[in-house]
Short mmCIF file of C-alpha atoms in Angstrom, two decimals:
data_model
loop_
_atom_site.label_atom_id
_atom_site.label_comp_id
_atom_site.label_asym_id
_atom_site.label_seq_id
_atom_site.Cartn_x
_atom_site.Cartn_y
_atom_site.Cartn_z
CA THR Z 1 -31.57 29.14 -36.26
CA TRP Z 2 -35.05 29.05 -34.79
CA ASP Z 3 -35.87 26.67 -31.98
CA THR Z 4 -38.77 24.39 -32.93
CA THR Z 5 -40.02 24.18 -29.33
CA ALA Z 6 -42.37 26.91 -28.14
CA ALA Z 7 -40.76 29.27 -25.64
CA PHE Z 8 -44.15 29.81 -23.96
CA THR Z 9 -47.89 29.40 -24.51
CA LEU Z 10 -50.43 32.20 -24.20
CA GLU Z 11 -53.37 30.94 -22.11
CA GLY Z 12 -56.85 31.56 -23.52
CA ALA Z 13 -55.63 32.85 -26.89
CA GLY Z 14 -57.47 31.50 -29.87
CA ARG Z 15 -57.38 33.75 -32.91
CA GLY Z 16 -55.33 36.57 -34.30
CA VAL Z 17 -52.00 37.04 -32.58
CA THR Z 18 -49.43 39.82 -32.82
CA LEU Z 19 -46.41 40.95 -30.83
CA THR Z 20 -43.68 43.51 -30.29
CA ASN Z 21 -40.60 43.00 -28.13
CA ASN Z 22 -42.63 44.14 -25.10
CA TRP Z 23 -46.23 43.00 -25.68
CA ALA Z 24 -48.24 40.21 -27.27
CA ALA Z 25 -51.96 40.40 -28.03
CA ALA Z 26 -54.46 37.77 -29.12
CA ILE Z 27 -58.20 37.42 -29.54
CA SER Z 28 -59.65 35.16 -26.84
CA ALA Z 29 -60.78 31.66 -27.78
CA GLU Z 30 -63.97 31.89 -25.71
CA GLU Z 31 -67.01 34.19 -25.97
CA PRO Z 32 -67.12 37.08 -25.51
CA LYS Z 33 -64.19 37.70 -27.84
CA ASN Z 34 -61.90 40.02 -25.89
CA VAL Z 35 -58.29 41.00 -26.55
CA LEU Z 36 -55.82 39.32 -24.23
CA VAL Z 37 -52.61 41.30 -23.66
CA PHE Z 38 -49.43 39.61 -22.43
CA LYS Z 39 -46.30 41.41 -21.19
CA ASN Z 40 -42.60 40.68 -21.60
CA SER Z 41 -40.61 41.79 -18.55
CA ASN Z 42 -36.87 41.43 -18.99
CA GLY Z 43 -37.24 38.42 -21.28
CA VAL Z 44 -39.92 36.67 -19.23
CA TRP Z 45 -43.43 36.59 -20.75
CA THR Z 46 -46.60 36.46 -18.69
CA THR Z 47 -48.48 33.35 -19.80
CA THR Z 48 -51.82 34.54 -18.47
CA PRO Z 49 -53.17 37.90 -19.65
CA ALA Z 50 -51.78 40.98 -17.96
CA PHE Z 51 -54.76 42.94 -19.35
CA VAL Z 52 -58.11 42.07 -20.94
CA LEU Z 53 -59.44 44.64 -23.40
CA LYS Z 54 -63.20 44.58 -23.93
CA GLY Z 55 -65.27 45.83 -26.83
CA GLY Z 56 -68.62 45.94 -25.05
CA ASP Z 57 -71.24 45.22 -27.72
CA ILE Z 58 -68.56 44.91 -30.43
CA SER Z 59 -67.67 41.30 -31.23
CA PHE Z 60 -64.00 40.96 -32.15
CA THR Z 61 -63.17 38.40 -34.79
CA TRP Z 62 -59.64 37.36 -35.73
CA SER Z 63 -57.60 40.38 -36.80
CA VAL Z 64 -55.38 42.24 -34.36
CA ALA Z 65 -52.31 44.47 -34.78
CA LEU Z 66 -50.03 46.04 -32.20
CA THR Z 67 -47.38 48.66 -31.55
CA ASP Z 68 -45.95 49.43 -28.12
CA SER Z 69 -48.55 52.20 -27.74
CA TRP Z 70 -51.68 51.04 -29.61
CA ILE Z 71 -53.69 47.92 -30.40
CA LEU Z 72 -56.04 47.80 -33.39
CA VAL Z 73 -58.67 45.06 -33.46
CA GLY Z 74 -60.98 44.14 -36.31
CA ALA Z 75 -64.64 43.33 -35.83
CA HIS Z 76 -65.74 42.53 -39.37
CA GLU Z 77 -69.10 41.09 -38.33
CA SER Z 78 -69.93 44.57 -36.99
CA ASN Z 79 -68.09 46.45 -39.80
CA LYS Z 80 -65.85 48.09 -37.20
CA ALA Z 81 -62.25 48.34 -36.09
CA VAL Z 82 -61.29 49.43 -32.58
CA PHE Z 83 -58.19 51.13 -31.15
CA PHE Z 84 -57.01 50.57 -27.59
CA LYS Z 85 -54.37 52.89 -26.12
CA ARG Z 86 -51.63 52.41 -23.59
CA ASP Z 87 -51.92 54.73 -20.59
CA GLY Z 88 -49.98 57.85 -21.59
CA ALA Z 89 -49.51 56.71 -25.21
CA GLY Z 90 -49.00 59.55 -27.64
CA GLU Z 91 -48.89 62.26 -24.99
CA GLY Z 92 -46.33 64.85 -25.92
CA GLY Z 93 -46.47 63.76 -29.56
CA GLY Z 94 -44.06 60.85 -29.14
CA GLY Z 95 -44.21 58.09 -31.67
CA GLY Z 96 -43.95 55.26 -29.18
CA GLY Z 97 -41.07 52.84 -29.31
CA GLU Z 98 -39.36 50.93 -26.54
CA GLU Z 99 -38.13 53.96 -24.56
CA GLU Z 100 -41.61 55.47 -24.33
CA ALA Z 101 -43.10 52.01 -23.71
CA GLU Z 102 -41.01 51.58 -20.58
CA LYS Z 103 -42.80 54.60 -19.04
CA MET Z 104 -46.29 53.16 -19.67
CA THR Z 105 -47.21 50.03 -17.80
CA SER Z 106 -50.93 49.53 -18.43
CA TRP Z 107 -53.57 49.60 -21.16
CA VAL Z 108 -56.87 51.47 -21.22
CA THR Z 109 -59.25 48.50 -21.20
CA THR Z 110 -62.12 50.15 -23.10
CA PRO Z 111 -61.94 51.37 -26.73
CA SER Z 112 -60.17 54.69 -27.31
CA VAL Z 113 -61.30 55.11 -30.94
CA VAL Z 114 -63.90 53.17 -32.94
CA LEU Z 115 -63.77 53.17 -36.73
CA ALA Z 116 -67.25 52.50 -38.12
CA PRO Z 117 -67.67 53.77 -41.68
CA ASN Z 118 -71.15 53.53 -43.17
CA LEU Z 119 -70.48 50.78 -45.71
CA GLY Z 120 -73.68 48.76 -45.45
CA ASP Z 121 -74.16 45.23 -44.19
CA GLY Z 122 -71.67 42.61 -45.24
CA ALA Z 123 -68.75 44.86 -46.25
CA ASP Z 124 -66.46 42.90 -43.90
CA PHE Z 125 -64.71 46.11 -42.74
CA GLY Z 126 -62.23 44.96 -40.11
CA VAL Z 127 -61.57 41.53 -41.60
CA ASP Z 128 -57.83 42.36 -41.62
CA VAL Z 129 -55.88 45.10 -39.84
CA ALA Z 130 -52.29 46.34 -39.79
CA LEU Z 131 -50.65 49.03 -37.70
CA SER Z 132 -47.49 51.12 -37.50
CA ASP Z 133 -46.65 54.05 -35.25
CA ARG Z 134 -48.19 56.45 -37.79
CA TRP Z 135 -50.57 54.48 -40.04
CA ALA Z 136 -53.43 52.02 -39.60
CA VAL Z 137 -54.87 49.87 -42.36
CA VAL Z 138 -58.28 48.18 -42.29
CA GLY Z 139 -59.49 45.79 -44.98
CA ALA Z 140 -63.07 45.40 -46.20
CA ARG Z 141 -63.00 42.14 -48.12
CA MET Z 142 -66.48 42.06 -49.61
CA ILE Z 143 -66.19 45.52 -51.19
CA GLN Z 144 -62.52 44.97 -52.13
CA LYS Z 145 -61.20 48.08 -50.40
CA VAL Z 146 -58.49 48.90 -47.92
CA PHE Z 147 -58.93 51.98 -45.74
CA VAL Z 148 -55.78 53.78 -44.56
CA TYR Z 149 -55.97 55.95 -41.43
CA GLN Z 150 -53.37 58.36 -40.07
CA LYS Z 151 -52.58 59.22 -36.49
CA SER Z 152 -53.68 62.74 -35.54
CA SER Z 153 -51.09 65.53 -35.81
CA GLY Z 154 -50.51 65.62 -32.04
CA GLY Z 155 -50.11 61.85 -31.94
CA ALA Z 156 -52.62 61.35 -29.11
CA SER Z 157 -55.39 59.75 -31.20
CA TRP Z 158 -56.38 58.48 -34.64
CA SER Z 159 -58.50 60.10 -37.32
CA THR Z 160 -61.83 58.34 -37.88
CA THR Z 161 -61.80 59.50 -41.51
CA PRO Z 162 -59.51 57.57 -43.86
CA ALA Z 163 -56.50 59.47 -45.22
CA PHE Z 164 -57.11 57.49 -48.43
CA THR Z 165 -58.64 54.26 -49.73
CA LEU Z 166 -57.02 51.57 -51.85
CA THR Z 167 -59.07 49.51 -54.29
CA THR Z 168 -58.27 46.47 -56.36
CA GLY Z 169 -59.14 48.15 -59.64
CA VAL Z 170 -60.65 44.86 -60.78
CA ASP Z 171 -64.25 44.75 -61.94
CA GLU Z 172 -66.18 41.57 -61.41
#
C-alpha cells in the first residue's frame, strides 16, 4: 500500500513534476520559470535543487518530462519545447538507463536542443510533453496536433524535425 504521508518535499517547485528512480524535475514556482532538478542518492532525495536549468529568454510553463539522460520542457507561450542533456548522455549510442545514469552526475544547465516549429502565434506548441529513451512527444493544443520526435541515430541528440504528426481527425 501507499503511504499517505509525503516522503519529502521539493523546495521551490510549483508546476509540472516528473521523476525517475534517480532524478526528479519540476518547473519553479517563482519567475523566471526554471527547471529544478533533484537527485536521489541511495534512497535519499535532495530537497533543494541539485541543478537549475535555465531557458534564457524562453519562459517555461508547466509541462516537463524526464528520463535518466534527458529532460524535455514545454514553453507553450513561446511555441517551443527544450531538451536538456545530462553530461555524457547518449555518448557511445547508449539508451540511458540506471547503469549509464550512475556514470553521469551533472546536467548541462543550458538548452541542448530547442524545438521551435513555425506554427504561428497561439498554437500552444509545448503545452504538454512526454519522453522516453527514444521518442519525444510535444502537444500543440490550439491546432489539435501532437508532434513526435525521434532521437538521432547515434543517440547523442534529438531531431528538430518531427518523425510524424498526430491529429485528432475532428473538424470543428
